[in-house]
């Protein structure tokens, strides 16, 4: 049975449990397997006591392949409602009613006794019902591929076959070092009057704040030295449109609705942008950017009093030019309102064309070859399709251009902060530095972005701090509290490393301070953006996320590939069925697929992915559980 999962589709096949045990044949019967396809993401996963979540509609039928089912064997059915007006559910087994009952407000779990059943194909069905409000929310049913469905998923169902003699056990994920998630990731930061939200297009996390890396970013590092750096921030995609929409709204792509090129951010009260919220709080708001998606036609400029995008205007758009525009706006501001300034330079994005002095130290001498810096945008497409083949020296030159663009952007950021300092604004400004996504340079056989969810593309820098010296206008509170105190206050990750010096990789600049806090835990940019909102006492989106103490991070690229990262474990599911499982602590390059050797972790992450589709990656325009 095909069941819609927010633009994806899931076909679930559940194996029934048997009480038979002993012989190999009996043991084989006890195997519980399932196959699922998320819009072509075909995979197989095991269902056990904790189940795996799928979204269902008003009426759904799931065809299952089972071994023989003994008398008295039970099927566990658990659901969470996404539409509060659903009143009752009826469950069918091979068209016979095996359960009917009222639904509690939030969730329910029942064990349903199944009749003796021969091995083979079975059918389990659901029929949810409610009053007029329920029918209004669900809309008219329609037939699709011969199946009765409705326009909106409203319940998530977990199925698990449970023989009485097999004890229930949660999937062992302790080895993933899953950290506890804080209520507010910015608990060690003080809100300052002004906010500079500095999003660097196409900036890899491993190119910022790394003392041993050849790329030096002393100005970005200076902010980290006076604040906090989230070491394992994960973007929601590997291309700009969905990730920028996430940074604006604090929602995943399926929730904000911008996961494809033609999508537009809906104008709805259910989805306020940060700019709208800052403006409502009395801030002057401005967007000075060079990313083509940040435009009215995409719905990305809601809430900004002032918008300039020289790229779309056909004007020079290097980072220094953005500085000029932003500083002119600040100087022209007649009022004393605090400001929220969103800036997005794109120099690390193709075409890689920074000033020569920034890339020449990575590639001394003269380059002779097919690459032209100003044309690397078109050339990257040719490289991807292998229409343009590069030698080792060509590759080194291409990488040098990118590295130079990163250093140039850091330089331009430093010039901006010096100007703010001279205007007396730096000490009153909280700075957030992040990126929409990263960039690949053949780590997994290609270049550019928007094609995978590997670390070089979805792991991004996320830094929050100030330009001033430690203890002088700093956004930090006491960073050297012991970890136990932080946990007692509910303000830190379990794996927080406090008081760790952040290497400045070339010098933090005069008076920058040498300390800083590092959060060494996997965290989504969804949670980080909402942490910033929480810091400024703003309402965050209605979260329909997993209720567990820890929060996975999810990334998705169109309908091509999706991933879930939980602690140090990462699961990747490709359209067509290919699966990958990595342990990032010992395999940061994601080269060793553990899909055959880590069944418990694999099953748990598959379940978290299905749960995400059901609860969090769904339109924010619906109310969710209420």
Coordinates of C-alpha atoms in Angstrom, one line a residue:
X1 CA 0.0 0.0 0.0
X2 CA 1.3 3.4 -0.9
X3 CA 0.9 5.9 1.9
X4 CA 1.9 9.6 1.4
X5 CA 4.6 10.9 3.6
X6 CA 4.7 14.7 2.9
X7 CA 5.7 14.4 -0.7
X8 CA 7.3 11.0 -0.2
X9 CA 5.5 7.7 -0.2
X10 CA 5.9 4.7 2.1
X11 CA 5.0 1.1 1.4
X12 CA 5.3 -0.9 4.6
X13 CA 5.4 -4.6 4.9
X14 CA 5.3 -6.0 8.4
X15 CA 6.1 -9.5 9.5
X16 CA 4.0 -11.2 12.1
X17 CA 5.5 -12.8 15.1
X18 CA 5.4 -16.5 15.9
X19 CA 5.8 -18.3 19.2
X20 CA 7.6 -21.1 17.4
X21 CA 11.2 -21.4 18.4
X22 CA 14.0 -23.9 18.4
X23 CA 14.8 -25.2 14.9
X24 CA 16.4 -23.2 12.2
X25 CA 13.2 -23.2 10.3
X26 CA 11.4 -21.8 13.3
X27 CA 14.1 -19.2 13.9
X28 CA 13.7 -18.1 10.3
X29 CA 10.0 -17.6 10.9
X30 CA 10.7 -15.2 13.7
X31 CA 12.5 -12.8 11.4
X32 CA 10.5 -9.6 11.2
X33 CA 11.2 -7.6 8.0
X34 CA 9.7 -4.6 6.3
X35 CA 10.2 -2.8 3.1
X36 CA 9.6 0.9 2.7
X37 CA 9.8 3.4 -0.1
X38 CA 9.9 7.1 0.6
X39 CA 8.9 8.5 -2.8
X40 CA 11.3 6.1 -4.5
X41 CA 13.6 5.8 -1.4
X42 CA 13.3 2.0 -1.3
X43 CA 14.8 0.3 1.7
X44 CA 14.3 -2.6 4.0
X45 CA 14.2 -2.2 7.8
X46 CA 13.4 -4.4 10.7
X47 CA 10.4 -3.7 13.0
X48 CA 10.7 -4.6 16.6
X49 CA 9.2 -3.6 19.9
X50 CA 9.8 0.1 19.5
X51 CA 8.3 0.2 15.9
X52 CA 9.0 2.5 13.1
X53 CA 6.8 5.5 12.3
X54 CA 4.8 6.1 9.1
X55 CA 2.3 8.8 8.3
X56 CA -1.2 7.6 7.4
X57 CA -4.3 9.3 6.1
X58 CA -8.0 8.9 6.9
X59 CA -8.2 5.4 5.5
X60 CA -5.1 3.3 4.8
X61 CA -4.4 -0.3 4.0
X62 CA -1.0 -1.9 4.5
X63 CA -0.2 -5.2 2.9
X64 CA 2.0 -7.4 5.0
X65 CA 4.0 -10.6 4.5
X66 CA 4.1 -12.7 7.6
X67 CA 5.2 -16.0 8.8
X68 CA 2.6 -18.2 10.5
X69 CA 1.0 -16.4 13.5
X70 CA 0.2 -18.4 16.6
X71 CA -2.9 -18.1 18.7
X72 CA -2.8 -15.3 21.2
X73 CA 0.0 -13.5 19.4
X74 CA -0.3 -9.7 19.6
X75 CA 0.4 -6.8 17.3
X76 CA 1.4 -3.6 19.0
X77 CA -0.2 -0.5 17.4
X78 CA 0.9 2.9 18.6
X79 CA -0.1 6.2 17.0
X80 CA 0.3 9.9 17.5
X81 CA -2.3 12.2 16.2
X82 CA -1.5 15.2 14.1
X83 CA -5.2 16.4 13.8
X84 CA -6.8 16.8 17.2
X85 CA -10.4 16.3 16.0
X86 CA -9.8 12.6 15.1
X87 CA -12.1 10.8 17.6
X88 CA -11.9 7.0 16.9
X89 CA -9.9 4.4 15.0
X90 CA -10.9 1.0 13.7
X91 CA -8.2 -1.6 12.9
X92 CA -8.8 -4.4 10.4
X93 CA -6.9 -7.6 9.9
X94 CA -7.7 -9.3 6.6
X95 CA -10.9 -7.2 6.4
X96 CA -12.0 -8.4 9.9
X97 CA -12.3 -5.8 12.7
X98 CA -9.7 -6.6 15.4
X99 CA -9.9 -3.3 17.3
X100 CA -12.1 -0.3 17.6
X101 CA -11.8 2.5 20.2
X102 CA -11.6 6.1 21.1
X103 CA -8.3 8.0 20.7
X104 CA -6.7 9.8 23.6
X105 CA -5.8 13.4 23.0
X106 CA -2.1 12.9 22.3
X107 CA -1.1 9.3 21.7
X108 CA -2.1 5.7 22.3
X109 CA -0.6 2.3 22.4
X110 CA -2.6 -1.0 22.3
X111 CA -1.8 -4.6 21.9
X112 CA -4.2 -6.3 19.5
X113 CA -4.6 -10.1 19.7
X114 CA -4.5 -11.5 16.2
X115 CA -6.3 -14.7 15.0
X116 CA -4.2 -17.7 14.0
X117 CA -3.0 -16.9 10.5
X118 CA -1.1 -18.9 7.9
X119 CA 2.1 -17.5 6.5
X120 CA 1.6 -15.3 3.5
X121 CA 0.3 -11.9 2.5
X122 CA -2.0 -10.3 5.0
X123 CA -3.8 -6.9 5.0
X124 CA -4.0 -4.5 7.9
X125 CA -6.2 -1.5 7.6
X126 CA -7.0 1.7 9.5
X127 CA -10.2 3.8 9.5
X128 CA -10.0 7.0 11.5
X129 CA -13.2 9.0 12.1
X130 CA -14.3 12.3 13.6
X131 CA -16.8 15.1 13.5
X132 CA -17.4 18.0 11.2
X133 CA -14.1 19.7 12.2
X134 CA -12.3 16.5 11.3
X135 CA -13.9 16.3 7.9
X136 CA -13.2 20.0 7.2
X137 CA -9.6 19.6 8.1
X138 CA -9.1 16.4 6.0
X139 CA -11.1 17.6 3.0
X140 CA -12.7 15.3 0.5
X141 CA -11.2 12.0 -0.1
X142 CA -10.1 11.0 -3.6
X143 CA -9.0 7.9 -5.4
X144 CA -5.3 7.7 -6.4
X145 CA -3.9 4.6 -8.0
X146 CA -6.9 2.8 -6.8
X147 CA -6.2 3.6 -3.1
X148 CA -8.5 5.9 -1.0
X149 CA -6.4 8.8 0.3
X150 CA -7.0 12.3 1.5
X151 CA -5.0 15.5 1.0
X152 CA -3.2 15.6 4.3
X153 CA -1.5 13.1 6.5
X154 CA -2.9 13.4 10.0
X155 CA -1.6 10.5 12.1
X156 CA 1.7 8.6 12.5
X157 CA 1.4 4.9 13.1
X158 CA 4.0 2.5 14.5
X159 CA 3.6 -1.2 14.1
X160 CA 5.5 -3.9 15.9
X161 CA 4.9 -7.6 16.3
X162 CA 5.6 -8.7 19.9
X163 CA 5.8 -12.4 20.8
X164 CA 5.1 -12.6 24.6
X165 CA 8.3 -14.5 25.2
X166 CA 10.5 -11.8 23.6
X167 CA 11.3 -8.9 25.9
X168 CA 10.9 -5.4 24.6
X169 CA 14.1 -3.3 24.3
X170 CA 14.9 0.1 22.9
X171 CA 17.5 0.2 20.1
X172 CA 20.9 0.6 21.7
X173 CA 22.1 4.1 20.6
X174 CA 24.4 4.9 23.5
X175 CA 27.4 4.0 21.4
X176 CA 26.4 6.9 19.1
X177 CA 27.2 9.3 22.0
X178 CA 23.8 11.0 21.6
X179 CA 23.9 14.2 23.6
X180 CA 21.1 15.7 25.6
X181 CA 19.6 18.7 23.8
X182 CA 19.3 22.0 25.6
X183 CA 16.1 23.9 25.9
X184 CA 18.1 26.9 24.6
X185 CA 21.4 26.4 22.8
X186 CA 22.3 30.0 23.5
X187 CA 22.0 29.7 27.2
X188 CA 25.5 31.0 27.7
X189 CA 24.9 34.1 25.5
X190 CA 23.4 37.5 26.5
X191 CA 21.0 39.2 24.1
X192 CA 22.5 42.5 22.9
X193 CA 20.4 45.3 21.3
X194 CA 21.7 44.7 17.7
X195 CA 22.0 41.5 15.7
X196 CA 24.2 40.9 12.7
X197 CA 23.2 37.6 11.0
X198 CA 26.1 36.9 8.7
X199 CA 25.4 34.0 6.4
X200 CA 28.4 33.1 4.2
X201 CA 27.2 31.3 1.0
X202 CA 28.9 27.9 0.4
X203 CA 31.2 28.0 3.4
X204 CA 32.6 24.6 4.6
X205 CA 32.8 24.1 8.4
X206 CA 36.3 22.7 8.1
X207 CA 37.5 26.0 6.7
X208 CA 36.7 28.1 9.8
X209 CA 38.6 28.2 13.0
X210 CA 41.1 25.4 12.2
X211 CA 44.6 26.2 13.4
X212 CA 46.1 23.4 11.3
X213 CA 44.2 24.1 8.2
X214 CA 45.9 26.3 5.5
X215 CA 42.9 28.6 5.4
X216 CA 43.0 31.2 8.1
X217 CA 39.9 33.1 9.3
X218 CA 41.1 35.3 12.2
X219 CA 38.0 37.6 12.1
X220 CA 35.5 34.8 12.3
X221 CA 37.6 33.2 15.0
X222 CA 37.6 36.5 17.0
X223 CA 33.8 36.2 17.3
X224 CA 34.1 32.6 18.4
X225 CA 36.8 33.6 21.0
X226 CA 34.2 35.9 22.5
X227 CA 31.3 33.6 22.3
X228 CA 30.4 30.0 21.4
X229 CA 31.1 27.9 18.3
X230 CA 28.8 25.0 17.5
X231 CA 31.3 22.4 16.2
X232 CA 28.8 20.1 14.6
X233 CA 26.0 22.2 13.1
X234 CA 24.1 20.5 10.3
X235 CA 22.3 22.3 7.5
X236 CA 18.9 21.1 6.4
X237 CA 20.0 20.7 2.8
X238 CA 23.1 21.1 0.5
X239 CA 21.7 24.0 -1.6
X240 CA 20.6 27.5 -1.0
X241 CA 16.9 27.7 -1.3
X242 CA 15.7 25.3 1.4
X243 CA 18.6 26.2 3.8
X244 CA 18.0 29.9 3.5
X245 CA 14.3 29.4 4.1
X246 CA 15.3 27.4 7.2
X247 CA 17.5 30.2 8.5
X248 CA 14.7 32.6 8.0
X249 CA 11.9 30.5 9.6
X250 CA 13.5 27.9 11.8
X251 CA 11.7 25.1 10.0
X252 CA 12.7 22.1 8.0
X253 CA 12.1 22.1 4.2
X254 CA 8.9 20.1 4.3
X255 CA 7.5 22.5 6.9
X256 CA 8.4 25.8 5.2
X257 CA 7.6 24.5 1.8
X258 CA 10.8 25.6 -0.1
X259 CA 12.4 22.3 -1.2
X260 CA 12.2 22.8 -4.9
X261 CA 13.4 25.5 -7.3
X262 CA 9.9 26.9 -8.0
X263 CA 8.6 26.9 -4.4
X264 CA 7.8 30.2 -2.7
X265 CA 7.8 30.8 1.1
X266 CA 4.2 31.1 2.1
X267 CA 3.0 34.4 3.7
X268 CA 1.3 33.0 6.7
X269 CA 1.1 33.8 10.4
X270 CA 2.0 30.1 11.1
X271 CA 5.4 30.8 9.6
X272 CA 6.8 34.2 10.7
X273 CA 10.4 35.0 9.6
X274 CA 13.0 36.2 12.0
X275 CA 12.9 39.6 10.3
X276 CA 9.2 39.9 10.8
X277 CA 9.6 39.1 14.5
X278 CA 12.5 41.5 15.0
X279 CA 10.6 44.3 13.3
X280 CA 7.6 43.6 15.5
X281 CA 9.9 43.8 18.5
X282 CA 11.0 47.3 17.4
X283 CA 14.1 46.6 15.4
X284 CA 15.1 48.3 12.1
X285 CA 15.6 45.4 9.7
X286 CA 17.7 45.1 6.6
X287 CA 18.9 42.4 4.1
X288 CA 22.1 43.2 2.2
X289 CA 22.8 40.0 0.2
X290 CA 24.1 38.6 -3.0
X291 CA 22.2 35.3 -3.2
X292 CA 19.7 35.2 -6.0
X293 CA 17.0 33.4 -4.0
X294 CA 16.7 36.3 -1.5
X295 CA 14.1 38.2 -3.4
X296 CA 10.4 39.0 -3.2
X297 CA 9.4 36.5 -5.8
X298 CA 10.6 33.7 -3.5
X299 CA 9.0 35.2 -0.4
X300 CA 12.4 35.6 1.3
X301 CA 12.3 39.4 2.0
X302 CA 9.3 39.5 4.3
X303 CA 9.9 41.6 7.4
X304 CA 12.8 43.6 6.0
X305 CA 12.5 47.4 5.9
X306 CA 15.5 47.7 3.5
X307 CA 16.6 45.1 0.9
X308 CA 19.5 45.3 -1.5
X309 CA 20.7 42.5 -3.6
X310 CA 23.4 43.8 -6.1
X311 CA 23.6 40.4 -7.7
X312 CA 20.0 40.6 -8.9
X313 CA 20.5 44.2 -9.7
X314 CA 23.4 43.4 -12.1
X315 CA 25.9 45.4 -10.0
X316 CA 29.2 44.4 -8.4
X317 CA 28.5 42.1 -5.4
X318 CA 31.7 41.2 -3.7
X319 CA 31.6 41.2 0.1
X320 CA 33.2 44.6 0.4
X321 CA 30.5 46.0 -1.8
X322 CA 27.9 44.5 0.6
X323 CA 29.8 46.3 3.4
X324 CA 29.4 49.6 1.7
X325 CA 25.7 49.2 1.3
X326 CA 25.1 48.0 4.8
X327 CA 27.2 50.8 6.4
X328 CA 25.5 53.4 4.3
X329 CA 22.1 52.1 5.6
X330 CA 23.3 52.2 9.2
X331 CA 24.7 55.7 8.9
X332 CA 21.5 56.9 7.3
X333 CA 19.3 55.5 10.0
X334 CA 17.7 58.5 11.6
X335 CA 16.3 56.7 14.6
X336 CA 18.0 55.0 17.5
X337 CA 16.2 51.7 16.9
X338 CA 18.3 48.6 17.4
X339 CA 18.9 46.7 14.2
X340 CA 18.6 43.2 12.8
X341 CA 21.0 43.1 9.8
X342 CA 21.0 40.0 7.5
X343 CA 24.1 39.8 5.3
X344 CA 24.9 37.1 2.8
X345 CA 28.1 37.4 0.8
X346 CA 28.6 34.7 -1.9
X347 CA 32.3 34.9 -2.7
X348 CA 33.0 31.2 -1.8
X349 CA 30.2 30.3 -4.3
X350 CA 31.1 29.9 -8.0
X351 CA 32.4 31.7 -9.8
X352 CA 35.4 31.5 -7.5
X353 CA 36.9 34.8 -8.3
X354 CA 38.5 36.5 -5.3
X355 CA 41.1 39.2 -5.6
X356 CA 44.4 37.5 -6.6
X357 CA 46.3 38.4 -3.4
X358 CA 43.9 36.1 -1.5
X359 CA 44.4 33.0 -3.6
X360 CA 48.0 33.4 -4.8
X361 CA 49.5 32.2 -1.5
X362 CA 47.7 28.8 -2.1
X363 CA 48.9 28.6 -5.7
X364 CA 52.2 30.5 -6.1
X365 CA 53.3 31.1 -9.7
X366 CA 51.4 31.4 -12.9
X367 CA 48.5 29.1 -13.7
X368 CA 48.3 27.8 -17.3
X369 CA 45.2 25.6 -17.9
X370 CA 41.6 25.5 -18.9
X371 CA 40.2 27.1 -15.7
X372 CA 39.2 30.8 -15.8
X373 CA 38.2 32.2 -12.3
X374 CA 35.3 34.3 -13.7
X375 CA 33.9 31.3 -15.6
X376 CA 34.2 28.6 -13.0
X377 CA 30.5 28.6 -12.5
X378 CA 29.9 27.2 -16.0
X379 CA 33.0 25.2 -15.8
X380 CA 31.9 23.4 -12.6
X381 CA 28.9 22.0 -14.5
X382 CA 31.3 20.7 -17.2
X383 CA 33.5 19.1 -14.5
X384 CA 30.5 17.4 -13.0
X385 CA 29.4 15.9 -16.3
X386 CA 33.1 15.1 -17.1
X387 CA 32.9 17.2 -20.2
X388 CA 35.9 19.1 -18.7
X389 CA 38.6 16.9 -17.2
X390 CA 41.1 18.4 -14.8
X391 CA 44.6 17.3 -14.0
X392 CA 46.1 17.5 -10.5
X393 CA 47.4 21.0 -11.0
X394 CA 44.0 22.2 -12.3
X395 CA 42.3 20.8 -9.3
X396 CA 44.8 22.4 -7.0
X397 CA 44.1 25.8 -8.7
X398 CA 40.4 25.4 -8.4
X399 CA 40.7 24.6 -4.7
X400 CA 43.1 27.6 -4.2
X401 CA 40.4 29.9 -5.7
X402 CA 37.9 28.6 -3.2
X403 CA 40.2 28.9 -0.3
X404 CA 41.1 32.4 -1.4
X405 CA 37.5 33.3 -1.5
X406 CA 37.0 32.1 2.1
X407 CA 39.9 34.2 3.3
X408 CA 38.7 37.2 1.3
X409 CA 35.2 36.9 2.9
X410 CA 36.8 36.7 6.4
X411 CA 38.8 39.8 5.5
X412 CA 35.7 41.7 4.4
X413 CA 33.9 40.7 7.5
X414 CA 36.7 42.0 9.6
X415 CA 36.5 45.4 7.8
X416 CA 32.8 45.5 8.5
X417 CA 33.3 44.9 12.2
X418 CA 36.1 47.5 12.4
X419 CA 33.7 50.0 10.8
X420 CA 30.9 49.1 13.3
X421 CA 33.5 49.4 16.1
X422 CA 34.4 52.9 14.9
X423 CA 30.7 53.8 14.9
X424 CA 30.3 52.6 18.5
X425 CA 28.0 49.8 17.4
X426 CA 30.2 46.7 17.7
X427 CA 30.0 46.4 21.5
X428 CA 26.2 46.5 21.2
X429 CA 25.9 43.9 18.5
X430 CA 25.5 40.1 18.8
X431 CA 27.1 38.5 15.8
X432 CA 25.9 35.2 14.3
X433 CA 28.1 33.6 11.6
X434 CA 26.9 30.6 9.7
X435 CA 26.5 29.2 6.1
X436 CA 23.7 27.9 4.0
X437 CA 25.8 24.8 3.0
X438 CA 29.3 23.7 2.1
X439 CA 31.1 22.7 -1.0
X440 CA 32.6 19.4 -2.3
X441 CA 36.0 19.0 -3.9
X442 CA 36.1 15.4 -5.0
X443 CA 35.6 13.9 -1.5
X444 CA 32.9 11.7 -2.9
X445 CA 33.7 11.9 -6.6
X446 CA 32.3 15.3 -7.6
X447 CA 32.4 19.0 -7.1
X448 CA 30.1 21.8 -6.1
X449 CA 26.9 21.2 -4.1
X450 CA 23.2 20.3 -4.2
X451 CA 23.8 16.6 -5.0
X452 CA 24.6 14.8 -1.7
X453 CA 24.2 15.1 2.1
X454 CA 27.7 14.2 3.0
X455 CA 29.6 16.2 5.6
X456 CA 31.5 18.5 3.3
X457 CA 28.1 19.8 2.1
X458 CA 25.8 19.8 5.1
X459 CA 28.1 20.5 8.0
X460 CA 28.3 24.3 8.4
X461 CA 30.0 26.7 10.8
X462 CA 27.7 28.3 13.4
X463 CA 29.3 30.9 15.7
X464 CA 27.6 33.3 18.1
X465 CA 29.6 36.0 19.9
X466 CA 30.8 39.6 19.8
X467 CA 33.7 41.5 18.4
X468 CA 34.9 43.0 21.7
X469 CA 37.4 41.7 24.2
X470 CA 36.4 39.1 26.8
X471 CA 34.5 40.7 29.6
X472 CA 34.1 44.0 27.7
X473 CA 30.7 44.1 25.9
X474 CA 31.0 40.3 25.3
X475 CA 27.9 38.4 24.6
X476 CA 29.2 35.6 26.8
X477 CA 28.3 34.9 30.4
X478 CA 30.7 32.9 32.5
X479 CA 32.0 30.3 30.1
X480 CA 34.1 28.4 32.7
X481 CA 31.3 27.0 34.8
X482 CA 31.7 23.3 35.4
X483 CA 29.6 21.0 33.2
X484 CA 27.6 19.7 36.1
X485 CA 26.4 23.2 36.9
X486 CA 25.4 23.8 33.3
X487 CA 23.4 20.6 33.2
X488 CA 21.7 21.5 36.5
X489 CA 20.6 24.8 35.0
X490 CA 19.4 23.0 31.9
X491 CA 21.6 25.2 29.8
X492 CA 24.1 23.0 28.2
X493 CA 24.7 19.9 26.1
X494 CA 25.9 16.8 28.0
X495 CA 29.0 16.8 25.9
X496 CA 29.7 20.5 26.2
X497 CA 33.4 21.3 26.5
X498 CA 33.6 24.4 28.6
X499 CA 36.5 26.9 28.7
X500 CA 38.2 25.4 25.7
X501 CA 40.5 27.8 23.9
X502 CA 39.5 28.2 20.3
X503 CA 42.6 28.3 18.0
X504 CA 42.7 31.5 16.1
X505 CA 44.6 30.1 13.1
X506 CA 46.7 33.1 12.3
X507 CA 45.8 35.4 15.2
X508 CA 42.5 36.6 16.5
X509 CA 43.5 40.2 16.2
X510 CA 44.3 42.6 18.9
X511 CA 42.3 42.4 22.1
X512 CA 40.2 39.6 20.8
X513 CA 40.5 37.4 23.8
X514 CA 41.7 33.8 23.7
X515 CA 38.8 31.9 25.2
X516 CA 35.5 30.7 23.9
X517 CA 33.1 27.9 24.3
X518 CA 32.8 24.9 22.0
X519 CA 29.6 22.9 21.7
X520 CA 30.8 19.5 20.5
X521 CA 27.4 18.0 19.8
X522 CA 25.4 17.4 16.6
X523 CA 22.7 20.0 16.3
X524 CA 20.5 21.2 13.4
X525 CA 20.5 24.7 12.2
X526 CA 16.7 24.5 12.8
X527 CA 17.4 24.3 16.6
X528 CA 20.1 26.9 16.4
X529 CA 17.9 29.5 14.7
X530 CA 15.1 28.8 17.1
X531 CA 17.6 29.1 20.0
X532 CA 18.4 32.6 18.7
X533 CA 14.7 33.4 18.7
X534 CA 14.3 32.1 22.2
X535 CA 17.2 34.3 23.3
X536 CA 15.3 37.3 22.1
X537 CA 12.0 36.1 23.7
X538 CA 10.3 35.4 20.3
X539 CA 7.8 32.7 19.6
X540 CA 9.3 29.7 17.9
X541 CA 7.4 27.5 15.4
X542 CA 5.2 24.8 16.7
X543 CA 7.5 21.8 16.9
X544 CA 6.2 18.4 16.1
X545 CA 9.5 16.7 16.7
X546 CA 10.5 13.6 18.5
X547 CA 9.8 13.8 22.2
X548 CA 13.1 12.1 23.1
X549 CA 15.7 14.0 25.2
X550 CA 18.0 14.1 22.2
X551 CA 17.3 15.7 18.8
X552 CA 18.6 14.2 15.5
X553 CA 19.5 16.5 12.6
X554 CA 18.0 15.9 9.2
X555 CA 19.1 17.0 5.7
X556 CA 17.3 16.5 2.4
X557 CA 18.0 17.3 -1.2
X558 CA 14.9 17.6 -3.4
X559 CA 13.6 14.0 -3.6
X560 CA 17.1 12.7 -4.3
X561 CA 18.6 11.8 -0.9
X562 CA 17.8 12.3 2.8
X563 CA 19.9 11.8 5.9
X564 CA 19.6 11.7 9.7
X565 CA 22.5 12.4 12.0
X566 CA 22.1 11.4 15.6
X567 CA 25.2 12.0 17.8
X568 CA 28.1 10.5 15.9
X569 CA 25.9 8.1 13.8
X570 CA 24.6 9.1 10.4
X571 CA 22.2 7.3 8.1
X572 CA 21.8 8.2 4.4
X573 CA 18.9 7.0 2.2
X574 CA 19.0 7.5 -1.5
X575 CA 16.1 7.5 -3.9
X576 CA 16.0 4.1 -5.4
X577 CA 16.9 2.3 -2.2
X578 CA 20.7 2.6 -1.6
X579 CA 21.5 3.0 2.1
X580 CA 24.6 4.1 4.0
X581 CA 25.5 4.2 7.7
X582 CA 28.5 5.9 9.1
X583 CA 30.1 6.6 12.4
X584 CA 31.5 10.1 12.1
X585 CA 33.8 10.0 15.1
X586 CA 36.1 7.4 13.4
X587 CA 35.1 8.1 9.7
X588 CA 34.6 11.8 9.2
X589 CA 35.1 11.2 5.4
X590 CA 32.1 8.8 5.3
X591 CA 34.0 6.1 3.5
X592 CA 33.1 3.0 5.5
X593 CA 29.5 1.9 5.1
X594 CA 28.3 0.0 8.2
X595 CA 24.9 -1.0 6.8
X596 CA 25.6 -4.7 7.3
X597 CA 27.4 -4.5 10.6
X598 CA 25.2 -2.2 12.8
X599 CA 21.6 -3.5 12.5
X600 CA 20.4 -1.9 15.8
X601 CA 21.7 1.5 15.0
X602 CA 20.4 1.2 11.4
X603 CA 17.0 0.3 12.5
X604 CA 16.8 3.1 15.1
X605 CA 17.9 5.8 12.6
X606 CA 15.4 4.5 10.0
X607 CA 12.7 4.9 12.6
X608 CA 13.8 8.4 13.4
X609 CA 13.7 9.3 9.7
X610 CA 10.2 8.0 9.3
X611 CA 9.1 9.8 12.5
X612 CA 10.6 13.1 11.2
X613 CA 8.6 12.8 8.0
X614 CA 5.5 12.2 10.1
X615 CA 5.9 14.9 12.7
X616 CA 8.4 17.6 11.8
X617 CA 8.9 17.7 8.0
X618 CA 5.3 18.7 7.4
X619 CA 3.6 22.0 6.5
X620 CA 3.7 24.6 9.2
X621 CA 0.4 25.9 8.0
X622 CA -1.4 23.0 9.8
X623 CA -1.9 23.2 13.5
X624 CA -0.3 19.9 14.4
X625 CA -1.1 18.4 17.8
X626 CA -3.2 20.8 19.8

